[in-house]
Amino acid sequence: MTLSLNQRGRELADRLAADADALRVAVRTLPDGTRVIDCGSGVPGGLEAGRRFAEITMGGLGSVSFAPLVLDGRWLPALVVVTDHPALACLGSQYAGWRIDLDGYFAMASGPGRALIRAEELYEDLEVREQASTAVLCLEARDEPPEELGGYVAERADVAPGDLTLVFAPTASVAGGVQVAARVVETALHKLHELKFDVGRVVSGYGTCPLPPPARNDGEAIGRTNDAVLYGGQVELTVDAPDDELEAIVGRVPSSASRDYGEPFGSVLERAGWDFYAIDPMLFSPAEVRLASVQSGRSFHAGGVDLEVLERSFRG
């Protein structure tokens, strides 16, 4: 059986577009036929638009739902992310690994279209053989994609511009906050990959993450959305691996294993001169992780939520 990330993503994007009025999103077509769906820049968007955005980023191989979360007695709105195709859905599709900088237009690109474009070395380590005549790319950006972006992306994905959908939202929007928080399982998978663990052995993923409150600007939103994961994200991964491997690696997976852990992300970013690449890459992972072995039935746990740092970030 062949699963097409882009075909599944296209079906979800079609439903999003069909419900545009109810979801407070806007749909327009560029001159070359590329469809653009705005989920929070020139329109209000909302929680449901963000939830659907997040499921599109996973290529339709993960579900996102809303649920209350209690951390140390404090009630927080949150979401739950579930996938039975962790490597494919989270790294092959959801990970925002393609940095677009086209004639001054900047965006972080995620979603199933990445699996067609394969601009990242990450794909050398993943068993992703995506073939599709349609492409869906998700952009974390404030500005609406310019007309020339459609043709550029379509050419890279080897599809006709009329078969391309671009979904976008700024970080400082309700939908933008939801789709970033929904990356909680993805960050655990990416951390394992950075630690040279074979993510193909991860059988399923389940994660919860607090929803960050709205921010005044994208800079502040970047801090809050990252803090939601770093200090409030909780993930359990079911893994086909022996106990000794899981016990040896679990302590290195949570964000607390990083030298940059302990302060709101905005402060860390400011101290790094607003240079993401100056920040310890080991920081980007959930606060708490449990690895459950399908071979032995044992679980291995590390990390924990830090409500104090989370509250400092969310208060502004």
Short mmCIF file of C-alpha atoms in Angstrom, two decimals:
data_model
loop_
_atom_site.label_atom_id
_atom_site.label_comp_id
_atom_site.label_asym_id
_atom_site.label_seq_id
_atom_site.Cartn_x
_atom_site.Cartn_y
_atom_site.Cartn_z
CA MET A 1 0.00 0.00 0.00
CA THR A 2 1.33 3.42 -0.96
CA LEU A 3 0.34 6.43 1.11
CA SER A 4 0.50 9.74 -0.73
CA LEU A 5 1.12 12.57 1.70
CA ASN A 6 0.21 15.17 -0.90
CA GLN A 7 -2.98 13.50 -2.07
CA ARG A 8 -4.18 13.19 1.53
CA GLY A 9 -3.07 16.76 2.24
CA ARG A 10 -4.87 18.01 -0.86
CA GLU A 11 -8.13 16.41 0.29
CA LEU A 12 -7.83 18.16 3.66
CA ALA A 13 -6.96 21.46 1.97
CA ASP A 14 -10.03 21.10 -0.26
CA ARG A 15 -12.22 20.72 2.84
CA LEU A 16 -10.57 23.73 4.45
CA ALA A 17 -11.25 25.82 1.36
CA ALA A 18 -14.84 24.59 1.11
CA ASP A 19 -15.47 25.77 4.70
CA ALA A 20 -13.66 29.08 4.24
CA ASP A 21 -16.48 31.32 5.44
CA ALA A 22 -17.24 29.27 8.55
CA LEU A 23 -13.55 28.96 9.42
CA ARG A 24 -12.79 32.65 8.72
CA VAL A 25 -10.07 31.86 6.19
CA ALA A 26 -9.60 33.33 2.72
CA VAL A 27 -8.98 31.50 -0.55
CA ARG A 28 -7.59 33.07 -3.70
CA THR A 29 -5.98 31.88 -6.90
CA LEU A 30 -2.74 33.32 -8.23
CA PRO A 31 -2.52 34.16 -11.96
CA ASP A 32 -0.68 30.90 -12.66
CA GLY A 33 -3.43 28.83 -10.99
CA THR A 34 -1.79 28.25 -7.60
CA ARG A 35 -4.35 28.19 -4.79
CA VAL A 36 -3.49 30.21 -1.65
CA ILE A 37 -5.33 29.75 1.64
CA ASP A 38 -4.80 32.45 4.28
CA CYS A 39 -5.53 31.13 7.79
CA GLY A 40 -4.66 34.18 9.85
CA SER A 41 -2.88 37.06 8.13
CA GLY A 42 -5.56 39.15 6.43
CA VAL A 43 -8.38 37.20 8.09
CA PRO A 44 -9.19 36.20 11.69
CA GLY A 45 -8.81 32.44 11.19
CA GLY A 46 -9.25 30.63 14.49
CA LEU A 47 -8.74 27.48 16.52
CA GLU A 48 -10.45 25.15 14.07
CA ALA A 49 -8.57 26.64 11.13
CA GLY A 50 -5.35 26.02 13.06
CA ARG A 51 -6.34 22.44 13.87
CA ARG A 52 -7.01 21.70 10.23
CA PHE A 53 -3.81 23.50 9.20
CA ALA A 54 -1.89 21.21 11.57
CA GLU A 55 -3.44 18.05 10.13
CA ILE A 56 -2.53 19.24 6.63
CA THR A 57 1.09 19.71 7.72
CA MET A 58 1.08 16.02 8.75
CA GLY A 59 -0.10 14.94 5.32
CA GLY A 60 -3.32 13.53 6.75
CA LEU A 61 -1.43 10.88 8.74
CA GLY A 62 -2.06 12.38 12.16
CA SER A 63 -5.00 13.71 14.13
CA VAL A 64 -5.15 16.88 16.20
CA SER A 65 -7.87 17.56 18.78
CA PHE A 66 -8.48 20.02 21.59
CA ALA A 67 -8.58 19.00 25.24
CA PRO A 68 -8.13 20.55 28.68
CA LEU A 69 -4.77 20.00 30.37
CA VAL A 70 -3.91 20.28 34.06
CA LEU A 71 -0.26 20.96 34.92
CA ASP A 72 0.60 21.17 38.63
CA GLY A 73 -3.00 22.11 39.39
CA ARG A 74 -3.16 24.82 36.72
CA TRP A 75 -5.82 24.40 34.01
CA LEU A 76 -4.69 25.19 30.47
CA PRO A 77 -6.32 24.82 27.06
CA ALA A 78 -4.32 22.30 25.08
CA LEU A 79 -4.26 19.97 22.13
CA VAL A 80 -3.61 16.27 21.61
CA VAL A 81 -1.62 14.94 18.66
CA VAL A 82 -1.75 11.28 17.63
CA THR A 83 -0.06 9.48 14.75
CA ASP A 84 0.60 5.88 13.76
CA HIS A 85 3.09 6.96 11.09
CA PRO A 86 5.48 9.08 13.18
CA ALA A 87 8.51 9.27 10.90
CA LEU A 88 6.48 9.86 7.75
CA ALA A 89 3.90 12.26 9.21
CA CYS A 90 6.19 14.23 11.52
CA LEU A 91 9.57 14.34 9.78
CA GLY A 92 8.62 13.48 6.21
CA SER A 93 5.85 16.07 6.21
CA GLN A 94 5.28 18.24 9.30
CA TYR A 95 8.82 19.36 10.11
CA ALA A 96 9.42 22.97 9.02
CA GLY A 97 12.73 22.12 7.42
CA TRP A 98 12.70 24.12 4.20
CA ARG A 99 13.68 27.77 4.56
CA ILE A 100 12.25 29.78 1.66
CA ASP A 101 13.90 33.09 0.81
CA LEU A 102 12.75 34.19 -2.63
CA ASP A 103 13.43 37.79 -3.67
CA GLY A 104 12.96 39.01 -0.12
CA TYR A 105 9.97 36.82 0.71
CA PHE A 106 10.81 34.65 3.70
CA ALA A 107 8.85 31.68 5.09
CA MET A 108 9.46 28.45 6.95
CA ALA A 109 7.91 25.70 4.86
CA SER A 110 6.41 22.47 6.16
CA GLY A 111 3.86 20.00 4.91
CA PRO A 112 3.70 17.20 2.35
CA GLY A 113 5.10 19.26 -0.53
CA ARG A 114 8.53 18.98 1.11
CA ALA A 115 8.54 15.24 0.37
CA LEU A 116 8.35 16.02 -3.36
CA ILE A 117 10.91 18.83 -3.27
CA ARG A 118 13.42 17.01 -1.01
CA ALA A 119 15.52 20.12 -0.41
CA GLU A 120 16.79 18.80 2.94
CA GLU A 121 19.44 16.25 3.84
CA LEU A 122 16.91 14.80 6.28
CA TYR A 123 15.34 12.80 3.46
CA GLU A 124 18.52 10.80 3.01
CA ASP A 125 17.70 9.10 6.31
CA LEU A 126 13.95 8.64 5.79
CA GLU A 127 12.16 5.97 3.78
CA VAL A 128 9.99 8.47 1.93
CA ARG A 129 9.27 7.81 -1.73
CA GLU A 130 6.56 10.36 -2.42
CA GLN A 131 5.00 10.49 -5.87
CA ALA A 132 2.06 12.78 -6.59
CA SER A 133 0.65 15.01 -9.30
CA THR A 134 -0.52 17.52 -6.69
CA ALA A 135 1.38 19.33 -3.94
CA VAL A 136 0.49 21.11 -0.70
CA LEU A 137 2.97 23.31 1.13
CA CYS A 138 2.36 25.03 4.47
CA LEU A 139 4.04 28.33 5.25
CA GLU A 140 4.70 30.05 8.57
CA ALA A 141 4.77 33.63 7.31
CA ARG A 142 3.19 37.04 7.91
CA ASP A 143 2.98 38.16 4.29
CA GLU A 144 0.84 36.56 1.61
CA PRO A 145 2.88 34.53 -0.88
CA PRO A 146 3.88 36.64 -3.92
CA GLU A 147 2.77 35.59 -7.39
CA GLU A 148 6.20 34.27 -8.35
CA LEU A 149 6.31 31.87 -5.40
CA GLY A 150 3.67 29.58 -6.87
CA GLY A 151 5.67 28.91 -10.02
CA TYR A 152 8.89 28.49 -8.03
CA VAL A 153 7.41 25.89 -5.66
CA ALA A 154 5.51 24.09 -8.41
CA GLU A 155 8.69 23.72 -10.45
CA ARG A 156 10.61 22.38 -7.45
CA ALA A 157 7.79 19.90 -6.71
CA ASP A 158 7.43 18.97 -10.39
CA VAL A 159 3.70 19.68 -10.50
CA ALA A 160 1.62 22.13 -12.49
CA PRO A 161 0.97 25.45 -10.67
CA GLY A 162 -2.75 24.72 -10.85
CA ASP A 163 -2.14 21.56 -8.82
CA LEU A 164 -0.33 23.41 -6.02
CA THR A 165 -1.90 24.68 -2.78
CA LEU A 166 -0.10 27.05 -0.41
CA VAL A 167 -1.56 27.32 3.10
CA PHE A 168 -0.13 30.03 5.31
CA ALA A 169 -0.53 31.77 8.67
CA PRO A 170 1.71 34.07 10.74
CA THR A 171 3.03 32.82 14.07
CA ALA A 172 1.14 35.61 15.88
CA SER A 173 -2.29 34.36 14.91
CA VAL A 174 -4.65 31.92 16.57
CA ALA A 175 -4.23 29.37 13.80
CA GLY A 176 -0.46 29.91 13.75
CA GLY A 177 -0.20 29.21 17.47
CA VAL A 178 -2.20 26.01 17.12
CA GLN A 179 -0.17 24.60 14.24
CA VAL A 180 3.14 25.24 16.02
CA ALA A 181 1.96 23.68 19.29
CA ALA A 182 0.82 20.67 17.24
CA ARG A 183 4.48 19.98 16.47
CA VAL A 184 5.01 18.52 19.95
CA VAL A 185 5.41 14.92 18.71
CA GLU A 186 7.45 16.07 15.73
CA THR A 187 10.03 17.72 18.02
CA ALA A 188 10.52 14.43 19.87
CA LEU A 189 11.03 12.58 16.58
CA HIS A 190 13.45 15.22 15.34
CA LYS A 191 15.43 15.05 18.58
CA LEU A 192 15.74 11.27 18.26
CA HIS A 193 16.93 11.70 14.69
CA GLU A 194 19.53 14.25 15.83
CA LEU A 195 20.68 11.69 18.39
CA LYS A 196 21.22 9.19 15.52
CA PHE A 197 18.36 6.94 16.59
CA ASP A 198 16.52 5.13 13.79
CA VAL A 199 13.14 6.90 13.82
CA GLY A 200 11.76 4.20 11.54
CA ARG A 201 11.48 2.08 14.67
CA VAL A 202 9.02 4.50 16.29
CA VAL A 203 5.65 2.79 15.92
CA SER A 204 3.29 5.49 17.18
CA GLY A 205 3.29 8.87 18.85
CA TYR A 206 0.97 10.60 21.33
CA GLY A 207 1.54 14.09 22.63
CA THR A 208 -0.14 16.92 24.50
CA CYS A 209 0.82 20.59 24.43
CA PRO A 210 -0.64 23.74 26.03
CA LEU A 211 -2.02 26.32 23.62
CA PRO A 212 -0.09 29.58 23.89
CA PRO A 213 -2.18 32.73 24.35
CA PRO A 214 -2.26 35.25 21.48
CA ALA A 215 0.86 37.36 21.14
CA ARG A 216 1.21 41.02 20.13
CA ASN A 217 3.67 40.32 17.33
CA ASP A 218 5.41 37.46 15.58
CA GLY A 219 8.58 37.80 17.65
CA GLU A 220 6.68 37.35 20.89
CA ALA A 221 4.65 34.55 19.35
CA ILE A 222 7.81 32.65 18.40
CA GLY A 223 8.81 32.71 22.07
CA ARG A 224 5.43 31.58 23.39
CA THR A 225 4.87 28.80 20.87
CA ASN A 226 8.32 27.36 21.50
CA ASP A 227 7.86 27.59 25.27
CA ALA A 228 4.58 25.69 25.01
CA VAL A 229 6.53 22.71 23.69
CA LEU A 230 9.81 23.16 25.60
CA TYR A 231 8.22 23.60 29.04
CA GLY A 232 4.72 22.11 28.66
CA GLY A 233 4.89 19.48 25.93
CA GLN A 234 4.47 15.83 26.94
CA VAL A 235 5.05 12.95 24.54
CA GLU A 236 4.88 9.18 24.64
CA LEU A 237 6.45 7.25 21.79
CA THR A 238 5.89 3.54 21.26
CA VAL A 239 9.15 2.11 19.94
CA ASP A 240 10.28 -1.23 18.53
CA ALA A 241 13.59 -1.32 20.37
CA PRO A 242 15.20 -3.20 23.28
CA ASP A 243 15.21 -1.80 26.79
CA ASP A 244 18.92 -1.04 26.93
CA GLU A 245 18.71 1.29 23.91
CA LEU A 246 15.71 3.18 25.24
CA GLU A 247 17.10 3.47 28.75
CA ALA A 248 20.38 4.85 27.36
CA ILE A 249 18.79 7.52 25.18
CA VAL A 250 15.64 8.70 26.98
CA GLY A 251 17.47 11.14 29.26
CA ARG A 252 18.88 12.97 26.24
CA VAL A 253 15.51 13.57 24.55
CA PRO A 254 13.69 16.20 26.71
CA SER A 255 14.45 19.91 26.37
CA SER A 256 15.99 19.90 29.86
CA ALA A 257 18.99 18.04 28.41
CA SER A 258 20.03 21.24 26.62
CA ARG A 259 22.47 23.82 28.00
CA ASP A 260 20.00 26.56 26.94
CA TYR A 261 17.13 25.17 29.02
CA GLY A 262 15.63 27.16 31.89
CA GLU A 263 14.60 30.56 30.53
CA PRO A 264 11.70 31.60 28.28
CA PHE A 265 12.67 31.04 24.66
CA GLY A 266 12.39 34.75 23.87
CA SER A 267 15.16 35.46 26.38
CA VAL A 268 17.33 32.68 24.95
CA LEU A 269 16.80 34.00 21.44
CA GLU A 270 17.62 37.57 22.49
CA ARG A 271 20.80 36.40 24.22
CA ALA A 272 21.76 34.61 20.98
CA GLY A 273 21.41 37.85 19.02
CA TRP A 274 18.18 36.62 17.39
CA ASP A 275 20.20 33.94 15.62
CA PHE A 276 18.40 30.59 15.79
CA TYR A 277 21.56 28.80 14.72
CA ALA A 278 23.41 30.10 17.80
CA ILE A 279 20.97 28.24 20.06
CA ASP A 280 21.77 24.70 21.16
CA PRO A 281 19.80 22.49 18.70
CA MET A 282 19.23 20.00 21.52
CA LEU A 283 16.82 22.48 23.12
CA PHE A 284 14.06 21.91 20.57
CA SER A 285 12.15 19.02 22.10
CA PRO A 286 9.24 18.37 24.49
CA ALA A 287 9.50 18.99 28.21
CA GLU A 288 8.63 15.41 29.14
CA VAL A 289 9.15 12.18 27.20
CA ARG A 290 8.23 8.55 27.74
CA LEU A 291 9.58 5.80 25.49
CA ALA A 292 7.56 2.55 25.60
CA SER A 293 9.10 -0.63 24.22
CA VAL A 294 6.82 -2.97 22.27
CA GLN A 295 9.44 -5.67 22.75
CA SER A 296 9.41 -5.75 26.56
CA GLY A 297 6.37 -3.71 27.59
CA ARG A 298 8.56 -1.48 29.78
CA SER A 299 8.57 2.32 29.65
CA PHE A 300 11.38 4.79 30.23
CA HIS A 301 10.72 8.37 31.33
CA ALA A 302 12.69 11.61 31.46
CA GLY A 303 12.06 15.31 31.92
CA GLY A 304 9.05 17.14 33.29
CA VAL A 305 6.93 20.23 32.73
CA ASP A 306 8.09 23.57 34.14
CA LEU A 307 4.97 25.58 34.89
CA GLU A 308 6.95 28.49 36.34
CA VAL A 309 8.80 29.22 33.09
CA LEU A 310 5.64 28.57 31.09
CA GLU A 311 3.68 31.08 33.17
CA ARG A 312 6.40 33.71 32.77
CA SER A 313 6.28 33.28 29.02
CA PHE A 314 2.49 33.28 28.72
CA ARG A 315 2.02 36.33 30.97
CA GLY A 316 4.17 38.47 28.67
#
